[in-house]
């Protein structure tokens, strides 16, 4: 049976105060964490694809500490068939390349006939938006990113990408990787039956060794990128308000001083 793998992430709640550890990794201990909102859109699209193609099944996958099972429970409650978590101390501090490699290895280790991988376009804690493209490169399959619509027609995946210039229709042969935006469709609310079933569902746990990846390929110490410094975002200050007959001239001068006209 062909499988859709949807990647989800357990992230600090956007309403929580975010701070960095001395090594510039995000501080997560003692912080309220939830499934990343964009991943709910990814789960929704994966489920809609399954509903339109009943021969498919949907497996939710995450990488993180055991606490990340909470994100998988939400995905299961929404309607995913199964879930798996890749958890290993060696993964801590992985950069985008290490994370993508670990996820690719975990997908391979699932032993599924993976036709499609669905992700959000960018996580709220990292906001890099690079994992879908890198994951597709590792898997040697097409990447259709930042989609607002997605559909499977036979062995073809189609989608619509929207930007400031308009809409673009994309297509590729399966297997593939797609990422979706918050315009792709409002996520469904889990019903009571789904929530209760998700609580009882067994979640498969994978270690790094079980995926075939090694500690030298992931983790902070082996990251290909590094954060050298970080500054606290300054408090937002009140802007300048101009009124009266002089307002147009002051506005033009303001823009000209900044090279905006």
Short mmCIF file of C-alpha atoms in Angstrom, two decimals:
data_model
loop_
_atom_site.label_atom_id
_atom_site.label_comp_id
_atom_site.label_asym_id
_atom_site.label_seq_id
_atom_site.Cartn_x
_atom_site.Cartn_y
_atom_site.Cartn_z
CA UNK A 1 0.00 0.00 0.00
CA UNK A 2 1.47 3.41 -0.95
CA UNK A 3 2.20 5.68 1.99
CA UNK A 4 2.15 9.41 2.57
CA UNK A 5 4.60 10.44 5.29
CA UNK A 6 3.77 13.77 6.91
CA UNK A 7 6.53 15.40 8.96
CA UNK A 8 5.48 17.18 12.14
CA UNK A 9 7.49 19.11 14.70
CA UNK A 10 7.07 19.78 18.42
CA UNK A 11 7.94 23.44 19.00
CA UNK A 12 7.74 26.03 21.79
CA UNK A 13 4.31 27.63 21.88
CA UNK A 14 4.41 30.91 19.94
CA UNK A 15 2.98 32.63 23.04
CA UNK A 16 5.91 31.44 25.15
CA UNK A 17 9.00 33.54 25.74
CA UNK A 18 11.82 32.21 23.58
CA UNK A 19 15.41 32.26 24.74
CA UNK A 20 18.70 30.76 23.57
CA UNK A 21 21.09 28.45 25.39
CA UNK A 22 24.78 29.47 25.67
CA UNK A 23 25.51 27.41 22.53
CA UNK A 24 22.81 29.42 20.66
CA UNK A 25 20.39 26.51 20.43
CA UNK A 26 16.78 27.18 21.33
CA UNK A 27 16.01 26.71 25.03
CA UNK A 28 13.22 24.14 25.33
CA UNK A 29 13.33 22.90 28.92
CA UNK A 30 10.33 24.00 30.95
CA UNK A 31 8.71 25.69 27.95
CA UNK A 32 5.20 24.83 26.78
CA UNK A 33 5.46 22.95 23.49
CA UNK A 34 2.84 22.16 20.86
CA UNK A 35 2.62 20.74 17.37
CA UNK A 36 3.84 23.43 14.97
CA UNK A 37 0.77 25.12 13.49
CA UNK A 38 2.03 24.84 9.91
CA UNK A 39 2.33 21.07 10.41
CA UNK A 40 -1.40 20.90 11.12
CA UNK A 41 -1.89 22.24 7.59
CA UNK A 42 0.50 19.57 6.30
CA UNK A 43 -1.44 16.85 8.14
CA UNK A 44 -4.70 18.22 6.72
CA UNK A 45 -3.38 18.05 3.17
CA UNK A 46 -2.06 14.53 3.69
CA UNK A 47 -5.45 13.42 4.99
CA UNK A 48 -7.29 15.08 2.11
CA UNK A 49 -5.01 13.28 -0.35
CA UNK A 50 -5.82 9.98 1.39
CA UNK A 51 -9.55 10.71 1.26
CA UNK A 52 -9.29 11.34 -2.48
CA UNK A 53 -7.08 8.25 -2.92
CA UNK A 54 -8.33 5.58 -0.47
CA UNK A 55 -5.55 3.14 -1.36
CA UNK A 56 -3.06 5.41 0.44
CA UNK A 57 -2.24 5.47 4.14
CA UNK A 58 -0.79 8.35 6.19
CA UNK A 59 2.07 8.04 8.68
CA UNK A 60 3.10 10.99 10.87
CA UNK A 61 6.83 11.27 11.59
CA UNK A 62 8.71 13.49 14.01
CA UNK A 63 12.25 13.88 15.28
CA UNK A 64 12.91 15.08 18.81
CA UNK A 65 12.80 14.20 22.47
CA UNK A 66 10.13 11.81 23.81
CA UNK A 67 8.01 14.91 24.55
CA UNK A 68 7.49 15.21 20.79
CA UNK A 69 5.06 12.29 20.99
CA UNK A 70 2.48 14.92 21.92
CA UNK A 71 2.67 16.33 18.39
CA UNK A 72 2.19 12.84 16.96
CA UNK A 73 -0.86 12.26 19.19
CA UNK A 74 -2.42 15.40 17.67
CA UNK A 75 -1.70 14.12 14.16
CA UNK A 76 -3.20 10.72 15.04
CA UNK A 77 -6.28 12.38 16.53
CA UNK A 78 -6.74 14.30 13.28
CA UNK A 79 -6.79 11.01 11.35
CA UNK A 80 -3.29 9.72 10.58
CA UNK A 81 -3.09 5.93 10.43
CA UNK A 82 0.22 5.50 12.26
CA UNK A 83 3.04 7.52 13.80
CA UNK A 84 6.75 7.21 14.46
CA UNK A 85 9.32 9.22 16.39
CA UNK A 86 13.05 9.36 15.82
CA UNK A 87 14.63 10.14 19.17
CA UNK A 88 18.29 9.95 20.14
CA UNK A 89 20.58 12.10 22.28
CA UNK A 90 23.01 12.33 19.35
CA UNK A 91 20.45 14.37 17.38
CA UNK A 92 20.54 17.35 19.76
CA UNK A 93 21.54 20.58 18.03
CA UNK A 94 21.35 19.18 14.48
CA UNK A 95 21.36 21.87 11.80
CA UNK A 96 19.13 21.85 8.73
CA UNK A 97 21.42 19.43 6.87
CA UNK A 98 21.67 16.99 9.77
CA UNK A 99 17.94 17.22 10.44
CA UNK A 100 17.09 16.51 6.81
CA UNK A 101 19.48 13.56 6.70
CA UNK A 102 18.06 12.12 9.92
CA UNK A 103 14.48 12.48 8.63
CA UNK A 104 15.41 10.89 5.31
CA UNK A 105 17.03 7.97 7.14
CA UNK A 106 13.98 7.60 9.39
CA UNK A 107 11.63 7.57 6.39
CA UNK A 108 13.70 4.80 4.82
CA UNK A 109 13.67 2.86 8.08
CA UNK A 110 9.87 2.85 8.25
CA UNK A 111 9.83 0.06 5.68
CA UNK A 112 6.92 1.67 3.86
CA UNK A 113 6.24 2.17 0.16
CA UNK A 114 6.63 5.96 0.50
CA UNK A 115 5.08 7.73 -2.48
CA UNK A 116 4.95 11.22 -0.97
CA UNK A 117 6.42 13.23 1.89
CA UNK A 118 4.40 16.24 3.05
CA UNK A 119 5.83 19.03 5.22
CA UNK A 120 5.04 22.57 6.22
CA UNK A 121 6.89 25.29 4.32
CA UNK A 122 8.83 26.52 7.39
CA UNK A 123 8.83 25.78 11.12
CA UNK A 124 7.93 28.52 13.58
CA UNK A 125 11.02 27.93 15.74
CA UNK A 126 13.64 27.93 12.97
CA UNK A 127 11.86 29.58 10.02
CA UNK A 128 14.53 28.41 7.56
CA UNK A 129 12.16 26.66 5.16
CA UNK A 130 15.01 24.59 3.72
CA UNK A 131 14.21 21.09 5.00
CA UNK A 132 11.70 20.16 2.22
CA UNK A 133 14.15 20.97 -0.57
CA UNK A 134 17.12 19.32 1.13
CA UNK A 135 15.05 16.27 2.01
CA UNK A 136 14.02 15.93 -1.64
CA UNK A 137 17.67 16.19 -2.67
CA UNK A 138 18.67 13.42 -0.26
CA UNK A 139 15.80 11.26 -1.51
CA UNK A 140 16.62 12.09 -5.17
CA UNK A 141 12.99 12.99 -5.90
CA UNK A 142 11.20 16.14 -7.14
CA UNK A 143 10.32 18.91 -4.67
CA UNK A 144 7.13 20.95 -5.07
CA UNK A 145 7.34 23.63 -2.39
CA UNK A 146 5.15 26.37 -0.91
CA UNK A 147 1.92 24.95 -2.29
CA UNK A 148 -1.57 26.23 -1.59
CA UNK A 149 -3.24 23.27 -3.33
CA UNK A 150 -2.08 19.71 -3.89
CA UNK A 151 -3.57 16.65 -5.58
CA UNK A 152 -2.59 13.16 -6.69
CA UNK A 153 -3.71 12.00 -10.12
CA UNK A 154 -2.50 8.47 -10.78
CA UNK A 155 1.28 8.59 -10.45
CA UNK A 156 1.42 12.38 -10.78
CA UNK A 157 1.47 14.96 -7.99
CA UNK A 158 0.13 18.40 -8.91
CA UNK A 159 0.05 21.61 -6.95
CA UNK A 160 -0.46 25.36 -7.01
CA UNK A 161 2.17 27.77 -5.79
CA UNK A 162 1.13 31.36 -5.08
CA UNK A 163 3.39 34.39 -4.69
CA UNK A 164 3.23 38.14 -5.25
CA UNK A 165 3.42 37.64 -9.03
CA UNK A 166 0.53 35.21 -9.32
CA UNK A 167 -0.17 31.47 -9.31
CA UNK A 168 1.93 28.69 -10.81
CA UNK A 169 0.74 25.18 -11.61
CA UNK A 170 3.37 22.53 -10.81
CA UNK A 171 3.51 18.80 -11.40
CA UNK A 172 5.92 15.90 -10.99
CA UNK A 173 5.99 12.14 -10.99
CA UNK A 174 5.77 10.31 -7.70
CA UNK A 175 7.62 9.72 -5.45
CA UNK A 176 8.09 13.35 -4.41
CA UNK A 177 8.30 15.81 -1.53
CA UNK A 178 5.85 18.70 -1.14
CA UNK A 179 5.58 21.55 1.34
CA UNK A 180 2.40 23.52 1.98
CA UNK A 181 1.61 26.98 3.29
CA UNK A 182 -1.05 28.24 5.68
CA UNK A 183 -3.24 28.99 2.63
CA UNK A 184 -3.56 25.30 1.79
CA UNK A 185 -6.72 24.67 3.79
CA UNK A 186 -7.85 25.05 7.38
CA UNK A 187 -6.90 22.02 9.50
CA UNK A 188 -9.74 19.91 10.85
CA UNK A 189 -10.48 19.66 14.57
CA UNK A 190 -10.02 16.17 16.04
CA UNK A 191 -13.29 14.64 17.22
CA UNK A 192 -13.72 12.82 20.50
CA UNK A 193 -13.41 9.39 18.88
CA UNK A 194 -10.16 10.42 17.20
CA UNK A 195 -8.72 11.83 20.42
CA UNK A 196 -9.50 8.68 22.40
CA UNK A 197 -8.10 6.43 19.64
CA UNK A 198 -4.92 8.53 19.48
CA UNK A 199 -4.33 8.08 23.22
CA UNK A 200 -4.31 4.31 22.83
CA UNK A 201 -2.36 4.15 19.58
CA UNK A 202 1.14 2.71 19.79
CA UNK A 203 3.80 5.06 18.45
CA UNK A 204 6.83 3.46 16.86
CA UNK A 205 10.15 4.65 18.31
CA UNK A 206 13.30 4.69 16.20
CA UNK A 207 16.84 5.20 17.41
CA UNK A 208 19.52 6.71 15.20
CA UNK A 209 21.21 3.32 14.81
CA UNK A 210 17.97 1.77 13.56
CA UNK A 211 17.82 4.28 10.71
CA UNK A 212 21.32 3.55 9.43
CA UNK A 213 22.49 7.12 10.14
CA UNK A 214 25.46 7.72 12.45
CA UNK A 215 26.20 10.19 15.23
CA UNK A 216 28.93 11.74 13.05
CA UNK A 217 26.27 12.85 10.54
CA UNK A 218 24.03 14.72 12.97
CA UNK A 219 24.13 16.79 16.15
CA UNK A 220 25.56 20.15 17.08
CA UNK A 221 29.20 19.02 17.10
CA UNK A 222 28.97 17.81 13.50
CA UNK A 223 26.77 20.58 12.10
CA UNK A 224 27.83 22.09 8.78
CA UNK A 225 26.53 25.48 9.88
CA UNK A 226 27.06 27.42 13.11
CA UNK A 227 25.57 30.42 14.89
CA UNK A 228 28.38 32.73 16.02
CA UNK A 229 26.37 35.45 17.74
CA UNK A 230 22.81 36.48 18.55
CA UNK A 231 21.20 39.72 19.69
CA UNK A 232 17.92 40.29 21.46
CA UNK A 233 15.34 41.88 19.22
CA UNK A 234 14.95 45.54 20.27
CA UNK A 235 11.66 46.74 21.68
CA UNK A 236 9.34 48.11 19.05
CA UNK A 237 9.19 51.90 19.22
CA UNK A 238 6.38 54.20 18.19
CA UNK A 239 6.67 55.52 14.66
CA UNK A 240 6.52 59.15 13.59
CA UNK A 241 3.09 60.57 12.95
CA UNK A 242 2.74 63.50 10.62
CA UNK A 243 -0.41 65.53 9.98
CA UNK A 244 -1.53 68.65 8.26
CA UNK A 245 -0.48 70.41 5.08
CA UNK A 246 3.19 69.53 5.58
CA UNK A 247 2.49 65.78 5.79
CA UNK A 248 3.06 64.99 2.07
CA UNK A 249 6.41 66.80 2.01
CA UNK A 250 7.57 65.18 5.25
CA UNK A 251 6.58 61.75 3.92
CA UNK A 252 8.51 62.28 0.68
CA UNK A 253 11.57 63.48 2.62
CA UNK A 254 11.33 60.46 4.93
CA UNK A 255 11.29 58.03 2.01
CA UNK A 256 14.02 59.87 0.11
CA UNK A 257 16.38 59.83 3.09
CA UNK A 258 16.13 56.06 3.13
CA UNK A 259 16.57 55.62 -0.59
CA UNK A 260 13.04 54.30 -1.02
CA UNK A 261 12.13 56.69 -3.85
#
